[in-house]
PDB file of N, CA and C in Angstrom:
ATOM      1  N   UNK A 896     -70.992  -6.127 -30.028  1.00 58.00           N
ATOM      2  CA  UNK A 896     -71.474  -4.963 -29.317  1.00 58.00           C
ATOM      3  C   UNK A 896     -71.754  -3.856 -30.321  1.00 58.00           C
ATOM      4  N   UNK A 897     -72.763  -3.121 -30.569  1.00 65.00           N
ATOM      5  CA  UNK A 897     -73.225  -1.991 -31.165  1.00 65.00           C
ATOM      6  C   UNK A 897     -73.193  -1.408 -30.466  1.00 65.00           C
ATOM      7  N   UNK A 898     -72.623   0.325 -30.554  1.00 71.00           N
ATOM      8  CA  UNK A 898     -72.542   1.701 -30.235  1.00 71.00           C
ATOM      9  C   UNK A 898     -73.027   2.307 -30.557  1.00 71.00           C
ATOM     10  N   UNK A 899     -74.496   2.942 -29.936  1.00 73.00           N
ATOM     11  CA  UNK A 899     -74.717   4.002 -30.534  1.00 73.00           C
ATOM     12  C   UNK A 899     -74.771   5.046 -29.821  1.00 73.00           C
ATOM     13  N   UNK A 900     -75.529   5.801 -30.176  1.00 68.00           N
ATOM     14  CA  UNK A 900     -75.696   7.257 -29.881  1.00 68.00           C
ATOM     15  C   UNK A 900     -77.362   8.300 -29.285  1.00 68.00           C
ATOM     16  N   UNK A 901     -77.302   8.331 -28.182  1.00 76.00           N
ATOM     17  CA  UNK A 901     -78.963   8.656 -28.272  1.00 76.00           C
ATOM     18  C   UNK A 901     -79.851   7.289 -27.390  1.00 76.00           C
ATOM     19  N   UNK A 902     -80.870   8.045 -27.570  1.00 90.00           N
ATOM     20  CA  UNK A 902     -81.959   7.123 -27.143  1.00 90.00           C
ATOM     21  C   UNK A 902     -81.680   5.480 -27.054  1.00 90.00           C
ATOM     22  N   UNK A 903     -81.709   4.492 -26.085  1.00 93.00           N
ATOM     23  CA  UNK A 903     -81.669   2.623 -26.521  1.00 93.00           C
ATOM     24  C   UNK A 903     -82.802   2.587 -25.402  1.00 93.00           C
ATOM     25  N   UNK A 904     -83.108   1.569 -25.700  1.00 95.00           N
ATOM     26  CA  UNK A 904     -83.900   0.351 -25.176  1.00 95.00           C
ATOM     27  C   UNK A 904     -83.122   0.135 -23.833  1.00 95.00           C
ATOM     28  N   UNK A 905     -84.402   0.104 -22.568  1.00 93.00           N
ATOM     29  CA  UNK A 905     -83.419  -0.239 -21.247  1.00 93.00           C
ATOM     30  C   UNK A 905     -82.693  -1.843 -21.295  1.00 93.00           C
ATOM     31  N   UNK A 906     -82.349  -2.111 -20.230  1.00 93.00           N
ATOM     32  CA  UNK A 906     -81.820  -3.481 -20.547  1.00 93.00           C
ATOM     33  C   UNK A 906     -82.904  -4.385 -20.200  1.00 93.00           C
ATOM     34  N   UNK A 907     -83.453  -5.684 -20.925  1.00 94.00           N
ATOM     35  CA  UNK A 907     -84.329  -6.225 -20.970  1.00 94.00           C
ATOM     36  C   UNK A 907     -84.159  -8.029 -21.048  1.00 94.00           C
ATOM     37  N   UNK A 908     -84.714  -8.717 -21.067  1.00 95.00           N
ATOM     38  CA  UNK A 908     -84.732 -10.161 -21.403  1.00 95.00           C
ATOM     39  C   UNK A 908     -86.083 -10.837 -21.545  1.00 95.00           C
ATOM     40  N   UNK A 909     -86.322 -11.688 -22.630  1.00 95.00           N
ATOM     41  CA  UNK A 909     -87.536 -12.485 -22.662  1.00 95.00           C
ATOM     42  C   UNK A 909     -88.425 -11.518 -23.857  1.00 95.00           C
ATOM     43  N   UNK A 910     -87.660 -10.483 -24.516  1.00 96.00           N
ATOM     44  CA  UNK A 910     -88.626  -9.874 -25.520  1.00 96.00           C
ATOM     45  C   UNK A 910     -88.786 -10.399 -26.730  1.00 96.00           C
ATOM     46  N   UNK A 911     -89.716 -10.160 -27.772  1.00 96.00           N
ATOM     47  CA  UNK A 911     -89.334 -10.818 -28.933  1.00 96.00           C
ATOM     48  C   UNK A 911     -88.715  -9.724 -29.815  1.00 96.00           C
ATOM     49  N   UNK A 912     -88.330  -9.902 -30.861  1.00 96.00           N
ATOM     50  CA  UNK A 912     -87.643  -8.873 -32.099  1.00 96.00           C
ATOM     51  C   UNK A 912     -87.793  -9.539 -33.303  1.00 96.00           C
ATOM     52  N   UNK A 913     -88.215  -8.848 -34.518  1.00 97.00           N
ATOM     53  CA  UNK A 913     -87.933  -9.149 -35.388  1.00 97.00           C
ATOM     54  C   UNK A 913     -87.188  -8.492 -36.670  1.00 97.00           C
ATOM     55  N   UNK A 914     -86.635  -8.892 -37.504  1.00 98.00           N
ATOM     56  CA  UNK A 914     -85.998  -8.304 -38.758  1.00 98.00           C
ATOM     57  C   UNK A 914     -87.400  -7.905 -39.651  1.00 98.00           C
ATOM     58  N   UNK A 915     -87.037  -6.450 -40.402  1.00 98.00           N
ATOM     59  CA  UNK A 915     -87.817  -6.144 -41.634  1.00 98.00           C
ATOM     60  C   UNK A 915     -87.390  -5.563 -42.377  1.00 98.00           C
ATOM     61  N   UNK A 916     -86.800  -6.701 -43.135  1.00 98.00           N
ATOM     62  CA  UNK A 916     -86.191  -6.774 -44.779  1.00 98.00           C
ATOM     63  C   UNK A 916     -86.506  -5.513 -45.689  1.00 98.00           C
ATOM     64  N   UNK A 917     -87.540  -4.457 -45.730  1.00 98.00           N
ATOM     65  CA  UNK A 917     -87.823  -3.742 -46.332  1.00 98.00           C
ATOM     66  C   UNK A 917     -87.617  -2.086 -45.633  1.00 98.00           C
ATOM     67  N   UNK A 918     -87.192  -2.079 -44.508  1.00 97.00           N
ATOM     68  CA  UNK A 918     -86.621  -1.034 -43.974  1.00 97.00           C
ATOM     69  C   UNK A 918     -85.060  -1.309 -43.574  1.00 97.00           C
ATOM     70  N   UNK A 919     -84.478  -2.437 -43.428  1.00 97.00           N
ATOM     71  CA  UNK A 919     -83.569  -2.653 -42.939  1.00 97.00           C
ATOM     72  C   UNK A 919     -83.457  -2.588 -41.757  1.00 97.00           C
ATOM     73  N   UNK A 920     -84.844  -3.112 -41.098  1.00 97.00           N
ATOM     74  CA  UNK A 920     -84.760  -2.311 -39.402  1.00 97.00           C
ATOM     75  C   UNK A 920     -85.181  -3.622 -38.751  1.00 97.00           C
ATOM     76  N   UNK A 921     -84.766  -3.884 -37.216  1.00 97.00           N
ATOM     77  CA  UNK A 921     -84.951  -4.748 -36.175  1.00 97.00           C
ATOM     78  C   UNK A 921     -86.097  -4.606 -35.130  1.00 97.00           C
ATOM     79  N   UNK A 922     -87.192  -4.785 -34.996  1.00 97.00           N
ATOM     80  CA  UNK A 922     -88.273  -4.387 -33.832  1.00 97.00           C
ATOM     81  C   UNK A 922     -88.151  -5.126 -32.785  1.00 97.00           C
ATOM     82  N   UNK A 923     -87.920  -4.287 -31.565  1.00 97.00           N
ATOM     83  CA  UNK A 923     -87.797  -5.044 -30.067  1.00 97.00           C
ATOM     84  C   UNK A 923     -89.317  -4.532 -29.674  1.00 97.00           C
ATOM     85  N   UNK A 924     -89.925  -5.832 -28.775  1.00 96.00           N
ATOM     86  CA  UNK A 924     -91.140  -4.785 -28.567  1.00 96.00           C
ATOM     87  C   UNK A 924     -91.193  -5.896 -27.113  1.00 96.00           C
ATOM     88  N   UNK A 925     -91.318  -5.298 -25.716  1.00 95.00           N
ATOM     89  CA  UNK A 925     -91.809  -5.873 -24.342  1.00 95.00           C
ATOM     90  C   UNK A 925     -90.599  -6.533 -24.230  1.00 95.00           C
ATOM     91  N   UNK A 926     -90.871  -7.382 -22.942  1.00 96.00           N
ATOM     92  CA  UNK A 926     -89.770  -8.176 -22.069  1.00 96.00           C
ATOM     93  C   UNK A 926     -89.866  -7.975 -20.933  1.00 96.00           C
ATOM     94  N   UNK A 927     -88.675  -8.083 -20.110  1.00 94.00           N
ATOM     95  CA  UNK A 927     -88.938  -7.963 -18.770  1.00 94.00           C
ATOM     96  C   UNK A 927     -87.290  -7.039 -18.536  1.00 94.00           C
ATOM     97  N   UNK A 928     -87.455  -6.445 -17.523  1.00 86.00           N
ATOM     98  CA  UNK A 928     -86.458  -5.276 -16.873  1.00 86.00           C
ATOM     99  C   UNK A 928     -86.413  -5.539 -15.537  1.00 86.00           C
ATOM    100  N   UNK A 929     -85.787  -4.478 -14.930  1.00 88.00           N
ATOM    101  CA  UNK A 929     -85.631  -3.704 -13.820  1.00 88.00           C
ATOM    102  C   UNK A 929     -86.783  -3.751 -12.788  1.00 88.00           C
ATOM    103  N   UNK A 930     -87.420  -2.897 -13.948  1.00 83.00           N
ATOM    104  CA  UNK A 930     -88.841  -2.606 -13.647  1.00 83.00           C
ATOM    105  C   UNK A 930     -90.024  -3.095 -13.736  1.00 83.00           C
ATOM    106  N   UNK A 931     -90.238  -4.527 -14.165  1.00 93.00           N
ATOM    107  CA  UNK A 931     -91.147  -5.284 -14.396  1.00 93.00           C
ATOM    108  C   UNK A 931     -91.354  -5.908 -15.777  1.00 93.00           C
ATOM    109  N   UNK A 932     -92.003  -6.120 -15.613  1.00 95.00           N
ATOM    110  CA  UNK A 932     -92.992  -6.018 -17.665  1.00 95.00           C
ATOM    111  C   UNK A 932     -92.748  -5.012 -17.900  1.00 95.00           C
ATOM    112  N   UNK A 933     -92.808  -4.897 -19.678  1.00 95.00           N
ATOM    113  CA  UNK A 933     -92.431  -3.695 -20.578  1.00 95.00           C
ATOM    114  C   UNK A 933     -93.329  -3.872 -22.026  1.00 95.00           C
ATOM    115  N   UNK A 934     -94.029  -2.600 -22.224  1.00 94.00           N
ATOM    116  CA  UNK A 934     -94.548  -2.766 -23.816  1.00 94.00           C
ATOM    117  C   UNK A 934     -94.270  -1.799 -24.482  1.00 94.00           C
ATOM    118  N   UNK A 935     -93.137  -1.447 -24.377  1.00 95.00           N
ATOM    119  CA  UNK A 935     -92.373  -0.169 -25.147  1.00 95.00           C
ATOM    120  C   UNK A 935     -92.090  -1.128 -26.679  1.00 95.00           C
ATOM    121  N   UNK A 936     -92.290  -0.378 -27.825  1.00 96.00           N
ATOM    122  CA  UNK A 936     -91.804  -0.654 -29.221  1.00 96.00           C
ATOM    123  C   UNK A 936     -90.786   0.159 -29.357  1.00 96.00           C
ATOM    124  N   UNK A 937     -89.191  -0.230 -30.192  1.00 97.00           N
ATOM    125  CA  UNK A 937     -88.090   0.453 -30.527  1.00 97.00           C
ATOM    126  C   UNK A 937     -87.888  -0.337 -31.417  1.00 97.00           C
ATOM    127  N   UNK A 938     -87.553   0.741 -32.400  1.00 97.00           N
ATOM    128  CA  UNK A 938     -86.992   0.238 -34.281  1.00 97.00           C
ATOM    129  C   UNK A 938     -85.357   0.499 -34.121  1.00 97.00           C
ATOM    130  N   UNK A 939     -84.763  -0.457 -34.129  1.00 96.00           N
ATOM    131  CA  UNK A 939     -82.539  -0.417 -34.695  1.00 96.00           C
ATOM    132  C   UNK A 939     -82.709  -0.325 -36.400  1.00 96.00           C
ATOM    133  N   UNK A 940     -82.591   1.003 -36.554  1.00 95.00           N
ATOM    134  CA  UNK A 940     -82.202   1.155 -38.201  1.00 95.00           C
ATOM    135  C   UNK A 940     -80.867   0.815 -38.348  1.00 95.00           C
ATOM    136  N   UNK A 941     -80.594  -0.309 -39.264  1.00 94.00           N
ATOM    137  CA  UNK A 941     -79.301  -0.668 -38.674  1.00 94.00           C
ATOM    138  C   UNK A 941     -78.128  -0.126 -39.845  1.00 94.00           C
ATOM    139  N   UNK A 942     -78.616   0.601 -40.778  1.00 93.00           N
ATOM    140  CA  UNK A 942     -78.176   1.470 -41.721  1.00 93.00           C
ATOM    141  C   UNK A 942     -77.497   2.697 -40.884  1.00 93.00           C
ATOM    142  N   UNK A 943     -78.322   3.314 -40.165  1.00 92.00           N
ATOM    143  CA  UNK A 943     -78.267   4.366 -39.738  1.00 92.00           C
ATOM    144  C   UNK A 943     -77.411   4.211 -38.160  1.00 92.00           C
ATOM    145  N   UNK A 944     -77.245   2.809 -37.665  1.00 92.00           N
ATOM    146  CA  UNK A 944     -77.100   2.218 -36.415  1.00 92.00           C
ATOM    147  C   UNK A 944     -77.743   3.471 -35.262  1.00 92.00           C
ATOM    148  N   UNK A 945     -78.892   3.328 -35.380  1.00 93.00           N
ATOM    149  CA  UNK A 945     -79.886   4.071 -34.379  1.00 93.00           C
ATOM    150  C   UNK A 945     -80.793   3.513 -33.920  1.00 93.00           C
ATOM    151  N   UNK A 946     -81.154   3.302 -32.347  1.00 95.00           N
ATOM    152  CA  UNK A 946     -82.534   3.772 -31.939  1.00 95.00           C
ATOM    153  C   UNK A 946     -83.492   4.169 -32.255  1.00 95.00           C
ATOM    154  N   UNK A 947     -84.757   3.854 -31.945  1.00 95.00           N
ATOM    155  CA  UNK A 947     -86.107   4.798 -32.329  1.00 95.00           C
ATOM    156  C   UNK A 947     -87.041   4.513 -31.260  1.00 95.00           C
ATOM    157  N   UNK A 948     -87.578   4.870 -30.137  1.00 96.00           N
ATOM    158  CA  UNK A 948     -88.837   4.386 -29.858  1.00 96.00           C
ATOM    159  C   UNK A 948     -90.060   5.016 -30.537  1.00 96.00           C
ATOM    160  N   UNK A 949     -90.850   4.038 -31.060  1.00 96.00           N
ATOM    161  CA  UNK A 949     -91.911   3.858 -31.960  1.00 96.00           C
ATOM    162  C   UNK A 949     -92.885   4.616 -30.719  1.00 96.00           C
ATOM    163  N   UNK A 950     -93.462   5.697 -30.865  1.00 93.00           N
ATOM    164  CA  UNK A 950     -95.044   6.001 -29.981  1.00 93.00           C
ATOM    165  C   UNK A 950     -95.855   5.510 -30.891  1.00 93.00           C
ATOM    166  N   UNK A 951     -97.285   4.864 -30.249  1.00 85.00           N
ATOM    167  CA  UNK A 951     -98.031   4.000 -31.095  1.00 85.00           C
ATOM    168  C   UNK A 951     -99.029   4.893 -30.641  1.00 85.00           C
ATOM    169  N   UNK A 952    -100.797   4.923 -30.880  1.00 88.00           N
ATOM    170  CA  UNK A 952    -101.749   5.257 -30.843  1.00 88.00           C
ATOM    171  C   UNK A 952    -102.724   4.845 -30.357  1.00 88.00           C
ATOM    172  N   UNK A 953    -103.494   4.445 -30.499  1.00 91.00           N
ATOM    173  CA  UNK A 953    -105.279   3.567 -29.691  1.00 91.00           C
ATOM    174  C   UNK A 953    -104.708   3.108 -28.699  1.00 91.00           C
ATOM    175  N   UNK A 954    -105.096   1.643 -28.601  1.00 92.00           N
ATOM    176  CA  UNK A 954    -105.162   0.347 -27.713  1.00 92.00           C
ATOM    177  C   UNK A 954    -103.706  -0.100 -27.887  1.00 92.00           C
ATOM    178  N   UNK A 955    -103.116  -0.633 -27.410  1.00 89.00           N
ATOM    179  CA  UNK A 955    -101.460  -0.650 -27.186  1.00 89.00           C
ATOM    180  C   UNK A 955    -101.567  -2.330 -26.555  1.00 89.00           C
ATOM    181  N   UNK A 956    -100.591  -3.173 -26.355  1.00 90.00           N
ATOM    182  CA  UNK A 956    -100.414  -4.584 -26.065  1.00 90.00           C
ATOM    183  C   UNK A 956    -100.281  -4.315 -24.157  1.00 90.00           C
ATOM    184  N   UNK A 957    -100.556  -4.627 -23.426  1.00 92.00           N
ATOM    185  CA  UNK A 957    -100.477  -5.059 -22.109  1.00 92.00           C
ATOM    186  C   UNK A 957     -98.968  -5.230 -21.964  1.00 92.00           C
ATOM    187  N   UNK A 958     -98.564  -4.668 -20.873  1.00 93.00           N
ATOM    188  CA  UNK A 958     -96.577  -4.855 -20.730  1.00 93.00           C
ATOM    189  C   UNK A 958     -97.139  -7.080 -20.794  1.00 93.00           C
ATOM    190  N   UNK A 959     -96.000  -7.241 -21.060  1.00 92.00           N
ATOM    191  CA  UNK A 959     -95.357  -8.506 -21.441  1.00 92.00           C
ATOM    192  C   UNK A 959     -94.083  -9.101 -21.293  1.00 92.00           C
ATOM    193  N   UNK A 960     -93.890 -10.761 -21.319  1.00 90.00           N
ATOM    194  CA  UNK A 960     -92.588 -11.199 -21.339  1.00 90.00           C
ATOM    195  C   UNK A 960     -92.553 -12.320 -21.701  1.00 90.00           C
ATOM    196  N   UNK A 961     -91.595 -12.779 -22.604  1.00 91.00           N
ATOM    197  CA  UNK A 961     -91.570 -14.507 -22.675  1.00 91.00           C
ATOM    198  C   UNK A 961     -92.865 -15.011 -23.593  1.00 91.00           C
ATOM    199  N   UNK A 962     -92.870 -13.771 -24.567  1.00 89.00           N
ATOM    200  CA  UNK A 962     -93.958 -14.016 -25.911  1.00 89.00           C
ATOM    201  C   UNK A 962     -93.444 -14.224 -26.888  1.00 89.00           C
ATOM    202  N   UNK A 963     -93.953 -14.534 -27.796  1.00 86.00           N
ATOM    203  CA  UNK A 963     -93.164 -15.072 -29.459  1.00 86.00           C
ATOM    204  C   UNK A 963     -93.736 -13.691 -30.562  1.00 86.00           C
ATOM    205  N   UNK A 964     -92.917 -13.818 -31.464  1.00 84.00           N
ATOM    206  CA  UNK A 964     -93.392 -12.764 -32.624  1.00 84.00           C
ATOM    207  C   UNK A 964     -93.311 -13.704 -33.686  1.00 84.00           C
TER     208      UNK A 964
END
């Protein structure tokens, strides 16, 4: 279990995540919730053990679930 503090990711299943070795950070991006499909991006700096949701710009991915990264 990680504790943090601030902003998380709702509770989700079926998203993908990956590790990036050069920030030390974890990317959750879509899945499924509560609330349906989800295409929210959030970075776990896991240095910092924090949250981030990523706001992105242009054209953005369609909410999603049960995709691969």
């Amino acid at each position: 279990l990680v504790n943090t503090s601030g902003d998380v990711p709702s509770p989700r299943s079926y998203h993908s995540s990956i590790y990036d070795p050069s920030s030390n950070s974890i990317f959750l991006f879509g899945g499924g919730g509560n609330s349906g499909s989800l295409n929210d991006l959030w970075k776990y700096d896991i240095s910092s053990n924090n949250w981030i949701l990523v706001n992105s710009s242009g054209e953005i991915p369609s909410p999603r679930f049960g995709h691969s990264s």
